[in-house]
């Protein structure tokens, strides 16, 4: 399968190395970060996992989608702040038969991709893997987790089964869901509880549940999101999203959440697709989401100071 990964940051590179380990795949990493592209083409991707490092050389990196041409599968893994621009500038990989899957954080990515390429080729998913970039051509796999993918209408098409098989064959443990929006909202709620709070307080994930005053904000942010999700008719995949969020804090206790990493590195954050999205969806339904609004405003304030 010819696979183009749009966005070769931590997650894009992680999916890239895993998929490139299956001989029948040809994997292209597309990114604007030229140092990374050059490093991948000269030495491959070095991935650290625990105390081990492995180099994966079977990938081709490029800044130029035209040189790659139409892919069978395009995986969108840019930050959700860059979705539309990344899809527009990599338009040459999307042919009439290309299936496009977004595995990005937050809400709204499907709609942004569809604005550029139309609706019928887009499917979606979410992944719980953790990874970070260590430098050009170098990443660390910080935690393994499940990937859940599906057609937006829940149908079990051949193409979604093919992607599920391709991911599992590459040791990306993947479940095919008939309700992928439930999985996307599940991850959104966890991100809404952890990310902004970590970005504002500069705490590691584990510390957020060690301090009662932070834990209360985490709980309230998630519960507001649950109210909005339920009003939208989203069936959440786990009974208690607050406990689930705390479990993720424990499981990733030593990690800096992605939004904290963005703030520390003076990058734009995904706040508008996470807590900001809960506020927007709440407004449409007349549901007050004051904690998510406050978290969103505070992160916007940090972004303004970049
Ligand atoms: O965005 C992140 O950092 C991760 O999704 C999560 C779950 C918050 C853990 O750090």
Coordinates of C-alpha atoms and ligand atoms in Angstrom, one line a residue:
X1 CA 0.0 0.0 0.0
X2 CA 1.3 3.5 -0.8
X3 CA 0.9 5.5 2.3
X4 CA 1.4 9.3 2.7
X5 CA 1.6 10.7 6.2
X6 CA 0.9 14.4 6.3
X7 CA 2.6 15.8 9.3
X8 CA 5.8 14.0 10.4
X9 CA 6.0 15.2 13.9
X10 CA 6.0 12.7 16.8
X11 CA 2.8 10.8 15.9
X12 CA 3.3 11.0 12.1
X13 CA 6.8 9.6 12.4
X14 CA 5.7 6.9 14.9
X15 CA 2.9 5.7 12.5
X16 CA 5.4 6.0 9.6
X17 CA 8.1 3.8 11.2
X18 CA 5.6 1.2 12.2
X19 CA 3.8 1.1 8.8
X20 CA 7.2 1.1 7.0
X21 CA 8.2 -2.1 8.8
X22 CA 5.7 -4.1 6.7
X23 CA 7.4 -4.9 3.4
X24 CA 4.2 -4.4 1.2
X25 CA 4.0 -0.7 2.3
X26 CA 5.7 2.2 0.8
X27 CA 5.6 5.1 3.3
X28 CA 6.2 8.7 2.6
X29 CA 6.5 11.3 5.3
X30 CA 5.4 14.8 4.2
X31 CA 6.4 17.7 6.3
X32 CA 7.5 21.4 6.1
X33 CA 10.3 20.8 8.6
X34 CA 13.2 20.5 6.2
X35 CA 15.8 19.4 8.8
X36 CA 13.7 16.5 9.7
X37 CA 13.0 15.6 6.1
X38 CA 16.7 15.7 5.3
X39 CA 17.6 13.7 8.4
X40 CA 15.1 11.0 7.6
X41 CA 16.3 10.7 4.0
X42 CA 20.0 10.4 5.1
X43 CA 19.8 8.3 8.3
X44 CA 16.1 7.1 8.6
X45 CA 14.1 7.7 11.8
X46 CA 15.7 6.7 15.1
X47 CA 13.0 5.7 17.6
X48 CA 13.7 5.4 21.3
X49 CA 11.5 3.0 23.3
X50 CA 12.4 2.4 26.9
X51 CA 16.2 1.8 26.9
X52 CA 16.3 0.7 23.3
X53 CA 16.8 2.7 20.1
X54 CA 15.9 1.4 16.6
X55 CA 16.6 3.0 13.3
X56 CA 14.0 2.7 10.6
X57 CA 15.4 3.4 7.1
X58 CA 12.5 2.3 4.9
X59 CA 10.8 5.6 4.7
X60 CA 10.9 8.5 2.2
X61 CA 10.5 12.0 3.5
X62 CA 9.6 15.0 1.4
X63 CA 8.3 18.6 1.6
X64 CA 6.8 18.2 -1.9
X65 CA 3.5 16.3 -2.3
X66 CA 3.8 16.5 -6.1
X67 CA 6.9 14.3 -6.0
X68 CA 4.9 11.7 -4.1
X69 CA 1.7 11.7 -6.2
X70 CA -1.5 9.9 -5.4
X71 CA -1.5 7.7 -2.3
X72 CA -3.7 4.8 -1.5
X73 CA -4.0 6.0 2.0
X74 CA -3.2 9.5 3.4
X75 CA -3.0 9.8 7.2
X76 CA -3.4 13.3 8.5
X77 CA -1.3 13.8 11.6
X78 CA -0.5 17.6 11.6
X79 CA -1.6 19.6 14.6
X80 CA -5.2 20.4 14.3
X81 CA -4.3 24.1 14.0
X82 CA -2.7 23.4 10.7
X83 CA -5.2 20.9 9.2
X84 CA -6.7 23.0 6.4
X85 CA -3.4 24.5 5.2
X86 CA -1.7 21.1 5.3
X87 CA -4.4 19.4 3.3
X88 CA -4.3 22.3 0.7
X89 CA -0.5 22.3 0.4
X90 CA -0.4 18.5 0.0
X91 CA -3.3 18.3 -2.4
X92 CA -1.3 16.3 -4.9
X93 CA -1.4 13.1 -2.8
X94 CA -5.2 13.0 -2.8
X95 CA -6.4 11.2 -5.8
X96 CA -10.0 10.0 -6.5
X97 CA -9.2 6.6 -4.9
X98 CA -7.2 7.9 -1.9
X99 CA -8.7 7.2 1.5
X100 CA -7.9 10.0 3.9
X101 CA -7.9 9.3 7.6
X102 CA -7.5 11.9 10.3
X103 CA -6.1 10.7 13.6
X104 CA -5.7 14.2 15.0
X105 CA -6.7 15.5 18.4
X106 CA -9.9 17.6 18.9
X107 CA -13.0 18.3 17.0
X108 CA -13.5 19.8 13.6
X109 CA -10.7 18.1 11.6
X110 CA -13.1 16.0 9.4
X111 CA -15.0 19.2 8.4
X112 CA -11.8 21.1 7.6
X113 CA -10.5 18.2 5.4
X114 CA -13.8 17.9 3.6
X115 CA -13.8 21.6 2.8
X116 CA -10.7 21.0 0.7
X117 CA -11.1 17.5 -0.7
X118 CA -14.9 16.8 -0.5
X119 CA -16.6 14.3 1.7
X120 CA -16.6 10.8 0.4
X121 CA -13.0 9.8 0.9
X122 CA -12.6 10.9 4.5
X123 CA -12.7 8.5 7.5
X124 CA -11.6 9.2 11.1
X125 CA -10.1 7.8 14.2
X126 CA -8.2 8.5 17.3
X127 CA -5.1 7.1 18.9
X128 CA -3.8 6.8 22.4
X129 CA -0.2 6.4 21.6
X130 CA 2.2 8.9 23.1
X131 CA 5.3 10.1 21.3
X132 CA 7.6 13.1 21.3
X133 CA 10.1 14.5 18.9
X134 CA 13.7 14.6 20.2
X135 CA 15.2 16.3 17.2
X136 CA 15.4 16.0 13.4
X137 CA 15.0 12.3 12.5
X138 CA 14.6 11.3 16.1
X139 CA 11.5 10.5 18.2
X140 CA 10.7 8.7 21.4
X141 CA 7.7 6.4 21.8
X142 CA 6.5 7.4 25.3
X143 CA 3.4 5.1 25.6
X144 CA 1.5 2.5 23.6
X145 CA -2.2 2.7 23.4
X146 CA -5.1 1.6 21.2
X147 CA -6.1 3.2 17.9
X148 CA -9.8 3.3 17.0
X149 CA -11.0 4.1 13.5
X150 CA -14.2 4.0 11.6
X151 CA -16.4 5.4 8.8
X152 CA -18.3 8.5 9.9
X153 CA -21.6 6.8 9.1
X154 CA -20.5 3.7 11.0
X155 CA -20.6 1.4 8.0
X156 CA -18.1 -1.5 7.8
X157 CA -16.7 -0.8 4.4
X158 CA -13.9 -2.7 2.7
X159 CA -11.7 0.4 2.8
X160 CA -12.0 0.8 6.6
X161 CA -11.4 -3.0 7.1
X162 CA -8.3 -2.7 4.9
X163 CA -6.9 0.2 6.9
X164 CA -7.6 -1.7 10.2
X165 CA -5.8 -4.7 8.9
X166 CA -2.9 -2.6 7.6
X167 CA -2.5 -0.9 11.0
X168 CA -2.7 -4.2 13.0
X169 CA -0.2 -5.8 10.6
X170 CA 2.2 -3.0 11.4
X171 CA 1.6 -3.7 15.2
X172 CA -0.5 -0.6 15.6
X173 CA -3.2 -2.2 17.7
X174 CA -6.4 -1.0 16.0
X175 CA -10.1 -1.6 16.6
X176 CA -12.7 -0.9 13.9
X177 CA -15.6 1.1 15.5
X178 CA -19.2 1.6 14.2
X179 CA -19.3 4.8 16.3
X180 CA -16.0 6.6 15.8
X181 CA -17.4 9.9 17.0
X182 CA -17.8 8.3 20.4
X183 CA -14.1 7.5 20.5
X184 CA -13.2 11.0 19.3
X185 CA -15.3 12.6 22.0
X186 CA -13.9 10.2 24.5
X187 CA -10.3 11.4 23.7
X188 CA -11.5 15.0 23.5
X189 CA -12.8 14.8 27.1
X190 CA -9.6 13.4 28.4
X191 CA -7.6 16.1 26.5
X192 CA -10.1 18.8 27.8
X193 CA -9.4 17.8 31.4
X194 CA -5.6 17.5 31.1
X195 CA -4.1 19.7 28.3
X196 CA -5.1 23.3 29.1
X197 CA -4.7 22.8 32.8
X198 CA -1.2 21.4 32.3
X199 CA -0.4 24.3 29.9
X200 CA -1.4 26.9 32.4
X201 CA 0.1 25.3 35.6
X202 CA 3.2 23.8 33.9
X203 CA 2.5 20.6 35.8
X204 CA 3.2 17.1 34.6
X205 CA 0.1 15.1 34.0
X206 CA 0.4 13.2 37.3
X207 CA 0.6 16.4 39.4
X208 CA -2.8 17.5 38.1
X209 CA -4.5 14.9 40.4
X210 CA -2.1 15.4 43.3
X211 CA -3.5 18.9 44.0
X212 CA -7.2 19.1 45.0
X213 CA -7.5 22.6 43.6
X214 CA -6.3 21.4 40.1
X215 CA -8.2 18.2 40.3
X216 CA -11.5 20.1 40.9
X217 CA -10.9 22.1 37.7
X218 CA -10.0 18.9 35.8
X219 CA -13.2 17.3 36.9
X220 CA -15.4 20.3 36.1
X221 CA -13.8 20.7 32.6
X222 CA -14.6 17.1 31.8
X223 CA -18.1 17.2 33.3
X224 CA -19.0 20.2 31.2
X225 CA -17.8 18.3 28.1
X226 CA -19.9 15.3 29.1
X227 CA -23.0 17.4 29.4
X228 CA -22.4 18.8 25.9
X229 CA -21.6 15.3 24.5
X230 CA -24.8 13.9 26.0
X231 CA -26.9 16.7 24.7
X232 CA -25.5 16.0 21.2
X233 CA -26.5 12.4 21.5
X234 CA -22.9 11.1 21.6
X235 CA -22.7 7.8 23.3
X236 CA -19.4 7.8 25.3
X237 CA -17.5 4.6 25.3
X238 CA -16.7 4.6 29.1
X239 CA -19.1 5.0 32.0
X240 CA -17.1 7.6 34.0
X241 CA -15.1 10.0 31.9
X242 CA -13.7 11.8 35.0
X243 CA -12.2 8.6 36.3
X244 CA -11.0 7.8 32.9
X245 CA -9.2 11.1 32.7
X246 CA -7.6 10.6 36.1
X247 CA -6.5 7.1 35.0
X248 CA -4.8 8.7 32.0
X249 CA -3.1 11.2 34.3
X250 CA -1.7 8.3 36.4
X251 CA -0.7 6.3 33.3
X252 CA 1.1 9.3 31.9
X253 CA 2.2 10.8 35.2
X254 CA 5.6 11.9 34.1
X255 CA 4.6 13.2 30.7
X256 CA 4.3 16.8 29.8
X257 CA 0.9 17.1 28.0
X258 CA 1.2 18.2 24.4
X259 CA -0.3 21.6 25.1
X260 CA 2.3 22.2 27.9
X261 CA 5.0 21.3 25.4
X262 CA 3.5 23.8 22.9
X263 CA 3.4 26.6 25.5
X264 CA 7.0 25.9 26.6
X265 CA 8.1 25.9 22.9
X266 CA 6.2 29.1 22.0
X267 CA 4.0 27.2 19.5
X268 CA 0.3 27.7 18.8
X269 CA -1.8 25.2 20.7
X270 CA -4.8 23.1 19.8
X271 CA -7.0 24.8 22.4
X272 CA -9.6 25.9 19.9
X273 CA -10.2 22.3 18.8
X274 CA -10.3 21.0 22.4
X275 CA -11.7 23.2 25.3
X276 CA -12.7 25.9 22.8
X277 CA -14.6 23.3 20.8
X278 CA -16.6 22.3 23.9
X279 CA -17.5 25.9 24.5
X280 CA -18.6 26.4 20.9
X281 CA -20.7 23.2 20.9
X282 CA -22.1 24.2 24.3
X283 CA -23.1 27.6 23.0
X284 CA -25.0 26.0 20.1
X285 CA -27.0 24.0 22.7
X286 CA -27.4 26.7 25.3
X287 CA -25.2 24.8 27.7
X288 CA -22.9 26.9 29.9
X289 CA -19.3 25.8 29.9
X290 CA -17.5 28.4 32.1
X291 CA -14.6 26.3 33.1
X292 CA -13.7 25.4 29.5
X293 CA -14.2 29.0 28.6
X294 CA -11.8 30.2 31.3
X295 CA -9.2 27.5 30.3
X296 CA -9.5 28.6 26.7
X297 CA -9.1 32.3 27.5
X298 CA -6.0 31.6 29.7
X299 CA -4.3 29.6 27.0
X300 CA -5.1 32.3 24.4
X301 CA -3.5 34.8 26.7
X302 CA -0.3 32.6 26.8
X303 CA -0.4 32.3 23.0
X304 CA -0.6 36.1 22.7
X305 CA 2.6 36.4 24.6
X306 CA 4.6 34.2 22.2
Ligands
LIG1 O1 -2.2 15.6 24.3 C1 -1.6 14.8 25.1 O2 -0.6 15.1 25.7 C2 -2.2 13.5 25.4 O3 -3.3 13.3 24.5 C3 -2.7 13.3 26.8 C4 -3.7 12.2 26.9 C5 -3.3 14.5 27.4 C6 -1.5 12.8 27.6 O4 -0.5 13.7 27.8

